[in-house]
Amino acid sequence: KAGVTQTPRYLIKTRGQQVTLSCSPISGHRSVSWYQQTPGQGLQFLFEYFSETQRNKGNFPGRFSGRQFSNSRSEMNVSTLELGDSALYLCASSPRTGTAYEQYFGPGTRLTVT
Amino acid sequence: SQQGEEDPQALSIQEGENATMNCSYKTSINNLQWYRQNSGRGLVHLILIRSNEREKHSGRLRVTLDTSKKSSSLLITASRAADTASYFCATERTGNQFYFGTGTSLTVIP
């Protein structure tokens, strides 16, 4: 099976702009989670989508939003970008079956806000 | 806030030696997982241990879990240069949210 893909891989934006990142999960996986990784804060959970519904949300401002489509592909959007939004954004998919499941991560999108 | 804290933050060893890293967490969990991340890339799942398990093996990896102490350890035996990476523990609590630790940066010197 093809792995998790994320596009674009690199992105440079200026403050105040908005950005949309895309994630295609592994075929058959219905859960997609998003994480923000920065040197100072480490990996922080943004949100999780399952079958087009947001099931969990981390402690991020409303400028961060996401959605999931019927084919399980997911997008996350960050509006009114701030310098502190510069980070590696990771997407992870999971079959989410059973009581414990592992996540499969994509390579990430490196966002730089100037 | 993060759930897990790895210790040490950085570890440097010679090839062939064993590497041990620890993870402590704060609340009760359903399971704990370890992931590896090569420089600036996505994370790769290594091993999952459930809250009712105490030890698990996978190849050169050995994971222990002590729920009374809220801690876990990852042992990599006979390390190789290719093991150089950052290692993260991730805890899953009720609600299916994952909380990642701060990571241990492992350098294996050939």
PDB file of C-alpha atoms in Angstrom:
ATOM      1  CA  LYS A   1       0.000   0.000   0.000  1.00  0.00           C
ATOM      2  CA  ALA A   2       1.117   3.522  -0.654  1.00  0.00           C
ATOM      3  CA  GLY A   3       2.029   5.472   2.459  1.00  0.00           C
ATOM      4  CA  VAL A   4       0.600   8.705   3.778  1.00  0.00           C
ATOM      5  CA  THR A   5       1.273  11.587   1.435  1.00  0.00           C
ATOM      6  CA  GLN A   6       1.297  15.260   2.255  1.00  0.00           C
ATOM      7  CA  THR A   7       1.342  18.211  -0.073  1.00  0.00           C
ATOM      8  CA  PRO A   8       3.038  20.513  -0.419  1.00  0.00           C
ATOM      9  CA  ARG A   9       6.271  19.453   1.261  1.00  0.00           C
ATOM     10  CA  TYR A  10       7.538  22.972   1.726  1.00  0.00           C
ATOM     11  CA  LEU A  11       5.712  26.260   1.921  1.00  0.00           C
ATOM     12  CA  ILE A  12       6.706  29.850   2.574  1.00  0.00           C
ATOM     13  CA  LYS A  13       4.024  32.354   3.506  1.00  0.00           C
ATOM     14  CA  THR A  14       3.929  35.827   4.970  1.00  0.00           C
ATOM     15  CA  ARG A  15       2.179  36.927   8.123  1.00  0.00           C
ATOM     16  CA  GLY A  16      -1.536  37.468   7.731  1.00  0.00           C
ATOM     17  CA  GLN A  17      -1.923  35.048   4.846  1.00  0.00           C
ATOM     18  CA  GLN A  18      -3.738  31.764   5.049  1.00  0.00           C
ATOM     19  CA  VAL A  19      -2.573  28.314   4.050  1.00  0.00           C
ATOM     20  CA  THR A  20      -4.126  24.970   3.236  1.00  0.00           C
ATOM     21  CA  LEU A  21      -2.256  21.716   3.686  1.00  0.00           C
ATOM     22  CA  SER A  22      -3.381  18.403   2.272  1.00  0.00           C
ATOM     23  CA  CYS A  23      -3.053  14.839   3.489  1.00  0.00           C
ATOM     24  CA  SER A  24      -3.925  11.589   1.741  1.00  0.00           C
ATOM     25  CA  PRO A  25      -4.116   8.671   4.172  1.00  0.00           C
ATOM     26  CA  ILE A  26      -3.274   5.065   3.535  1.00  0.00           C
ATOM     27  CA  SER A  27      -6.031   3.361   1.577  1.00  0.00           C
ATOM     28  CA  GLY A  28      -8.663   2.006   3.942  1.00  0.00           C
ATOM     29  CA  HIS A  29      -7.695   4.221   6.858  1.00  0.00           C
ATOM     30  CA  ARG A  30     -10.574   6.344   8.045  1.00  0.00           C
ATOM     31  CA  SER A  31      -8.831   8.300  10.780  1.00  0.00           C
ATOM     32  CA  VAL A  32      -6.576  11.246  10.038  1.00  0.00           C
ATOM     33  CA  SER A  33      -4.809  13.237  12.730  1.00  0.00           C
ATOM     34  CA  TRP A  34      -2.777  16.410  12.429  1.00  0.00           C
ATOM     35  CA  TYR A  35       0.169  17.470  14.545  1.00  0.00           C
ATOM     36  CA  GLN A  36       2.337  20.540  14.776  1.00  0.00           C
ATOM     37  CA  GLN A  37       6.004  20.006  15.533  1.00  0.00           C
ATOM     38  CA  THR A  38       8.279  22.809  16.657  1.00  0.00           C
ATOM     39  CA  PRO A  39      11.657  22.720  18.416  1.00  0.00           C
ATOM     40  CA  GLY A  40      10.244  24.495  21.450  1.00  0.00           C
ATOM     41  CA  GLN A  41       6.909  22.742  21.921  1.00  0.00           C
ATOM     42  CA  GLY A  42       7.620  19.367  20.375  1.00  0.00           C
ATOM     43  CA  LEU A  43       4.775  17.426  18.817  1.00  0.00           C
ATOM     44  CA  GLN A  44       1.380  18.834  19.615  1.00  0.00           C
ATOM     45  CA  PHE A  45      -1.941  17.336  18.622  1.00  0.00           C
ATOM     46  CA  LEU A  46      -4.138  19.577  16.495  1.00  0.00           C
ATOM     47  CA  PHE A  47      -7.196  17.486  15.661  1.00  0.00           C
ATOM     48  CA  GLU A  48      -8.435  14.139  14.466  1.00  0.00           C
ATOM     49  CA  TYR A  49     -11.017  13.362  11.837  1.00  0.00           C
ATOM     50  CA  PHE A  50     -12.835  10.095  11.414  1.00  0.00           C
ATOM     51  CA  SER A  51     -15.387   9.461   8.705  1.00  0.00           C
ATOM     52  CA  GLU A  52     -15.604  13.193   7.916  1.00  0.00           C
ATOM     53  CA  THR A  53     -16.266  14.136  11.554  1.00  0.00           C
ATOM     54  CA  GLN A  54     -13.894  15.885  13.893  1.00  0.00           C
ATOM     55  CA  ARG A  55     -13.574  13.583  16.879  1.00  0.00           C
ATOM     56  CA  ASN A  56     -10.839  15.196  18.896  1.00  0.00           C
ATOM     57  CA  LYS A  57      -9.334  18.636  19.059  1.00  0.00           C
ATOM     58  CA  GLY A  58      -6.172  19.884  20.683  1.00  0.00           C
ATOM     59  CA  ASN A  59      -5.587  23.169  22.375  1.00  0.00           C
ATOM     60  CA  PHE A  60      -5.086  25.428  19.370  1.00  0.00           C
ATOM     61  CA  PRO A  61      -6.826  28.674  18.437  1.00  0.00           C
ATOM     62  CA  GLY A  62      -9.712  28.752  16.005  1.00  0.00           C
ATOM     63  CA  ARG A  63      -7.360  29.909  13.244  1.00  0.00           C
ATOM     64  CA  PHE A  64      -6.509  26.250  12.858  1.00  0.00           C
ATOM     65  CA  SER A  65      -9.237  24.245  11.213  1.00  0.00           C
ATOM     66  CA  GLY A  66      -9.580  21.117   9.197  1.00  0.00           C
ATOM     67  CA  ARG A  67     -11.905  18.885   7.307  1.00  0.00           C
ATOM     68  CA  GLN A  68     -12.083  15.420   5.916  1.00  0.00           C
ATOM     69  CA  PHE A  69     -13.622  14.324   2.667  1.00  0.00           C
ATOM     70  CA  SER A  70     -15.601  11.203   1.869  1.00  0.00           C
ATOM     71  CA  ASN A  71     -12.479   9.542   0.452  1.00  0.00           C
ATOM     72  CA  SER A  72     -10.743  10.166   3.838  1.00  0.00           C
ATOM     73  CA  ARG A  73      -8.388  12.771   2.408  1.00  0.00           C
ATOM     74  CA  SER A  74      -7.987  15.638   4.812  1.00  0.00           C
ATOM     75  CA  GLU A  75      -7.044  19.263   4.676  1.00  0.00           C
ATOM     76  CA  MET A  76      -6.028  21.642   7.389  1.00  0.00           C
ATOM     77  CA  ASN A  77      -6.233  25.379   7.104  1.00  0.00           C
ATOM     78  CA  VAL A  78      -4.454  28.052   9.057  1.00  0.00           C
ATOM     79  CA  SER A  79      -5.787  31.559   8.674  1.00  0.00           C
ATOM     80  CA  THR A  80      -4.114  34.851   9.564  1.00  0.00           C
ATOM     81  CA  LEU A  81      -0.688  33.268   9.805  1.00  0.00           C
ATOM     82  CA  GLU A  82       1.660  34.302  12.604  1.00  0.00           C
ATOM     83  CA  LEU A  83       5.416  33.871  12.826  1.00  0.00           C
ATOM     84  CA  GLY A  84       4.881  31.269  15.541  1.00  0.00           C
ATOM     85  CA  ASP A  85       2.996  29.070  13.107  1.00  0.00           C
ATOM     86  CA  SER A  86       6.274  28.164  11.433  1.00  0.00           C
ATOM     87  CA  ALA A  87       6.558  24.446  12.020  1.00  0.00           C
ATOM     88  CA  LEU A  88       6.548  20.982  10.557  1.00  0.00           C
ATOM     89  CA  TYR A  89       2.943  19.883  10.162  1.00  0.00           C
ATOM     90  CA  LEU A  90       2.514  16.143  10.291  1.00  0.00           C
ATOM     91  CA  CYS A  91      -0.457  14.120   9.246  1.00  0.00           C
ATOM     92  CA  ALA A  92      -1.039  10.589  10.486  1.00  0.00           C
ATOM     93  CA  SER A  93      -3.586   8.017   9.414  1.00  0.00           C
ATOM     94  CA  SER A  94      -4.856   5.003  11.240  1.00  0.00           C
ATOM     95  CA  PRO A  95      -7.309   2.189  10.641  1.00  0.00           C
ATOM     96  CA  ARG A  96      -8.694   2.963  14.083  1.00  0.00           C
ATOM     97  CA  THR A  97      -9.999  -0.526  14.658  1.00  0.00           C
ATOM     98  CA  GLY A  98      -9.794  -2.409  17.891  1.00  0.00           C
ATOM     99  CA  THR A  99      -8.736  -0.971  21.192  1.00  0.00           C
ATOM    100  CA  ALA A 100      -5.237   0.084  20.254  1.00  0.00           C
ATOM    101  CA  TYR A 101      -3.903   1.272  16.994  1.00  0.00           C
ATOM    102  CA  GLU A 102      -0.737   2.715  15.612  1.00  0.00           C
ATOM    103  CA  GLN A 103      -0.479   5.783  13.510  1.00  0.00           C
ATOM    104  CA  TYR A 104       1.242   6.040  10.161  1.00  0.00           C
ATOM    105  CA  PHE A 105       2.830   9.386   9.548  1.00  0.00           C
ATOM    106  CA  GLY A 106       3.416  11.284   6.371  1.00  0.00           C
ATOM    107  CA  PRO A 107       6.679  13.128   5.654  1.00  0.00           C
ATOM    108  CA  GLY A 108       5.210  16.435   6.788  1.00  0.00           C
ATOM    109  CA  THR A 109       4.800  19.902   5.358  1.00  0.00           C
ATOM    110  CA  ARG A 110       7.448  22.398   6.408  1.00  0.00           C
ATOM    111  CA  LEU A 111       5.718  25.777   6.758  1.00  0.00           C
ATOM    112  CA  THR A 112       7.790  28.912   7.118  1.00  0.00           C
ATOM    113  CA  VAL A 113       6.034  32.168   7.948  1.00  0.00           C
ATOM    114  CA  THR A 114       7.999  35.358   7.287  1.00  0.00           C
TER     115      THR A 114
ATOM    116  CA  SER B   1       0.690  20.453  27.433  1.00  0.00           C
ATOM    117  CA  GLN B   2       2.640  17.331  26.719  1.00  0.00           C
ATOM    118  CA  GLN B   3       1.908  14.060  28.380  1.00  0.00           C
ATOM    119  CA  GLY B   4       5.281  12.389  28.164  1.00  0.00           C
ATOM    120  CA  GLU B   5       8.788  13.362  29.048  1.00  0.00           C
ATOM    121  CA  GLU B   6      11.708  11.431  27.652  1.00  0.00           C
ATOM    122  CA  ASP B   7      14.993  11.068  29.405  1.00  0.00           C
ATOM    123  CA  PRO B   8      17.734  11.680  28.480  1.00  0.00           C
ATOM    124  CA  GLN B   9      17.164  14.468  25.986  1.00  0.00           C
ATOM    125  CA  ALA B  10      20.251  13.391  24.068  1.00  0.00           C
ATOM    126  CA  LEU B  11      22.285  10.216  24.021  1.00  0.00           C
ATOM    127  CA  SER B  12      25.496   9.409  22.186  1.00  0.00           C
ATOM    128  CA  ILE B  13      26.858   5.871  22.048  1.00  0.00           C
ATOM    129  CA  GLN B  14      29.260   3.731  20.039  1.00  0.00           C
ATOM    130  CA  GLU B  15      27.982   1.318  17.456  1.00  0.00           C
ATOM    131  CA  GLY B  16      27.311  -2.059  19.020  1.00  0.00           C
ATOM    132  CA  GLU B  17      26.408  -0.663  22.425  1.00  0.00           C
ATOM    133  CA  ASN B  18      22.928  -0.726  23.887  1.00  0.00           C
ATOM    134  CA  ALA B  19      20.816   2.425  24.125  1.00  0.00           C
ATOM    135  CA  THR B  20      18.214   2.951  26.809  1.00  0.00           C
ATOM    136  CA  MET B  21      15.757   5.805  26.906  1.00  0.00           C
ATOM    137  CA  ASN B  22      12.977   6.441  29.346  1.00  0.00           C
ATOM    138  CA  CYS B  23       9.555   8.001  29.202  1.00  0.00           C
ATOM    139  CA  SER B  24       7.465   9.257  32.081  1.00  0.00           C
ATOM    140  CA  TYR B  25       3.853  10.322  31.873  1.00  0.00           C
ATOM    141  CA  LYS B  26       1.314  11.867  34.156  1.00  0.00           C
ATOM    142  CA  THR B  27      -2.092  10.242  33.879  1.00  0.00           C
ATOM    143  CA  SER B  28      -3.511   6.781  33.333  1.00  0.00           C
ATOM    144  CA  ILE B  29      -3.223   5.483  29.802  1.00  0.00           C
ATOM    145  CA  ASN B  30      -4.705   2.872  27.488  1.00  0.00           C
ATOM    146  CA  ASN B  31      -1.426   2.131  25.789  1.00  0.00           C
ATOM    147  CA  LEU B  32       1.998   3.564  25.116  1.00  0.00           C
ATOM    148  CA  GLN B  33       3.813   3.609  21.819  1.00  0.00           C
ATOM    149  CA  TRP B  34       7.319   4.420  20.705  1.00  0.00           C
ATOM    150  CA  TYR B  35       8.101   6.178  17.463  1.00  0.00           C
ATOM    151  CA  ARG B  36      11.307   7.057  15.638  1.00  0.00           C
ATOM    152  CA  GLN B  37      11.877  10.178  13.608  1.00  0.00           C
ATOM    153  CA  ASN B  38      14.777  10.678  11.273  1.00  0.00           C
ATOM    154  CA  SER B  39      15.876  14.259  10.868  1.00  0.00           C
ATOM    155  CA  GLY B  40      12.942  16.433   9.826  1.00  0.00           C
ATOM    156  CA  ARG B  41      10.845  13.574   8.513  1.00  0.00           C
ATOM    157  CA  GLY B  42       7.673  11.819   9.554  1.00  0.00           C
ATOM    158  CA  LEU B  43       7.505   9.456  12.486  1.00  0.00           C
ATOM    159  CA  VAL B  44       7.743   5.697  12.158  1.00  0.00           C
ATOM    160  CA  HIS B  45       5.911   3.447  14.577  1.00  0.00           C
ATOM    161  CA  LEU B  46       8.212   1.057  16.444  1.00  0.00           C
ATOM    162  CA  ILE B  47       6.225  -0.764  19.081  1.00  0.00           C
ATOM    163  CA  LEU B  48       2.995  -0.592  21.069  1.00  0.00           C
ATOM    164  CA  ILE B  49       2.550  -1.821  24.619  1.00  0.00           C
ATOM    165  CA  ARG B  50      -0.848  -1.998  26.246  1.00  0.00           C
ATOM    166  CA  SER B  51      -1.488  -0.852  29.783  1.00  0.00           C
ATOM    167  CA  ASN B  52      -1.918  -4.460  30.989  1.00  0.00           C
ATOM    168  CA  GLU B  53       1.437  -5.553  29.537  1.00  0.00           C
ATOM    169  CA  ARG B  54       4.784  -5.210  31.274  1.00  0.00           C
ATOM    170  CA  GLU B  55       7.289  -6.040  28.579  1.00  0.00           C
ATOM    171  CA  LYS B  56       7.365  -6.424  24.835  1.00  0.00           C
ATOM    172  CA  HIS B  57      10.034  -7.320  22.296  1.00  0.00           C
ATOM    173  CA  SER B  58      10.410  -6.592  18.617  1.00  0.00           C
ATOM    174  CA  GLY B  59      13.696  -7.489  16.985  1.00  0.00           C
ATOM    175  CA  ARG B  60      16.405  -5.467  18.716  1.00  0.00           C
ATOM    176  CA  LEU B  61      13.824  -3.442  20.629  1.00  0.00           C
ATOM    177  CA  ARG B  62      12.633  -4.129  24.138  1.00  0.00           C
ATOM    178  CA  VAL B  63      10.001  -2.005  25.801  1.00  0.00           C
ATOM    179  CA  THR B  64       8.918  -2.125  29.414  1.00  0.00           C
ATOM    180  CA  LEU B  65       5.973  -0.438  31.031  1.00  0.00           C
ATOM    181  CA  ASP B  66       5.470   0.242  34.719  1.00  0.00           C
ATOM    182  CA  THR B  67       2.022   1.742  35.186  1.00  0.00           C
ATOM    183  CA  SER B  68       2.530   2.147  38.950  1.00  0.00           C
ATOM    184  CA  LYS B  69       5.457   4.457  38.262  1.00  0.00           C
ATOM    185  CA  LYS B  70       3.900   5.843  35.089  1.00  0.00           C
ATOM    186  CA  SER B  71       7.049   5.145  33.145  1.00  0.00           C
ATOM    187  CA  SER B  72       8.324   3.181  30.188  1.00  0.00           C
ATOM    188  CA  SER B  73      11.728   2.390  28.803  1.00  0.00           C
ATOM    189  CA  LEU B  74      12.938   1.567  25.318  1.00  0.00           C
ATOM    190  CA  LEU B  75      16.074  -0.516  24.942  1.00  0.00           C
ATOM    191  CA  ILE B  76      17.808  -0.811  21.584  1.00  0.00           C
ATOM    192  CA  THR B  77      20.378  -3.575  21.634  1.00  0.00           C
ATOM    193  CA  ALA B  78      23.489  -3.792  19.459  1.00  0.00           C
ATOM    194  CA  SER B  79      22.939  -0.315  18.073  1.00  0.00           C
ATOM    195  CA  ARG B  80      23.807   0.617  14.505  1.00  0.00           C
ATOM    196  CA  ALA B  81      24.596   3.935  12.863  1.00  0.00           C
ATOM    197  CA  ALA B  82      21.213   3.698  11.128  1.00  0.00           C
ATOM    198  CA  ASP B  83      19.524   3.885  14.554  1.00  0.00           C
ATOM    199  CA  THR B  84      20.567   7.528  14.784  1.00  0.00           C
ATOM    200  CA  ALA B  85      17.279   9.393  15.121  1.00  0.00           C
ATOM    201  CA  SER B  86      14.938  10.987  17.621  1.00  0.00           C
ATOM    202  CA  TYR B  87      12.746   8.657  19.626  1.00  0.00           C
ATOM    203  CA  PHE B  88       9.374   9.645  21.026  1.00  0.00           C
ATOM    204  CA  CYS B  89       6.966   7.968  23.356  1.00  0.00           C
ATOM    205  CA  ALA B  90       3.283   8.558  22.774  1.00  0.00           C
ATOM    206  CA  THR B  91       0.571   7.830  25.276  1.00  0.00           C
ATOM    207  CA  GLU B  92      -3.012   7.228  24.387  1.00  0.00           C
ATOM    208  CA  ARG B  93      -5.632   8.035  26.958  1.00  0.00           C
ATOM    209  CA  THR B  94      -9.369   7.649  26.934  1.00  0.00           C
ATOM    210  CA  GLY B  95     -10.700   9.691  24.066  1.00  0.00           C
ATOM    211  CA  ASN B  96      -8.115   8.374  21.673  1.00  0.00           C
ATOM    212  CA  GLN B  97      -5.878  11.402  21.803  1.00  0.00           C
ATOM    213  CA  PHE B  98      -2.178  10.818  21.469  1.00  0.00           C
ATOM    214  CA  TYR B  99       0.270  12.803  23.551  1.00  0.00           C
ATOM    215  CA  PHE B 100       3.879  12.798  22.482  1.00  0.00           C
ATOM    216  CA  GLY B 101       6.867  13.333  24.686  1.00  0.00           C
ATOM    217  CA  THR B 102       9.715  15.699  24.052  1.00  0.00           C
ATOM    218  CA  GLY B 103      11.910  13.058  22.467  1.00  0.00           C
ATOM    219  CA  THR B 104      15.369  11.597  22.950  1.00  0.00           C
ATOM    220  CA  SER B 105      17.952  12.364  20.300  1.00  0.00           C
ATOM    221  CA  LEU B 106      20.111   9.287  19.790  1.00  0.00           C
ATOM    222  CA  THR B 107      23.438   9.429  17.985  1.00  0.00           C
ATOM    223  CA  VAL B 108      25.196   6.161  17.206  1.00  0.00           C
ATOM    224  CA  ILE B 109      28.847   6.683  16.336  1.00  0.00           C
ATOM    225  CA  PRO B 110      30.246   4.207  13.800  1.00  0.00           C
TER     226      PRO B 110
END
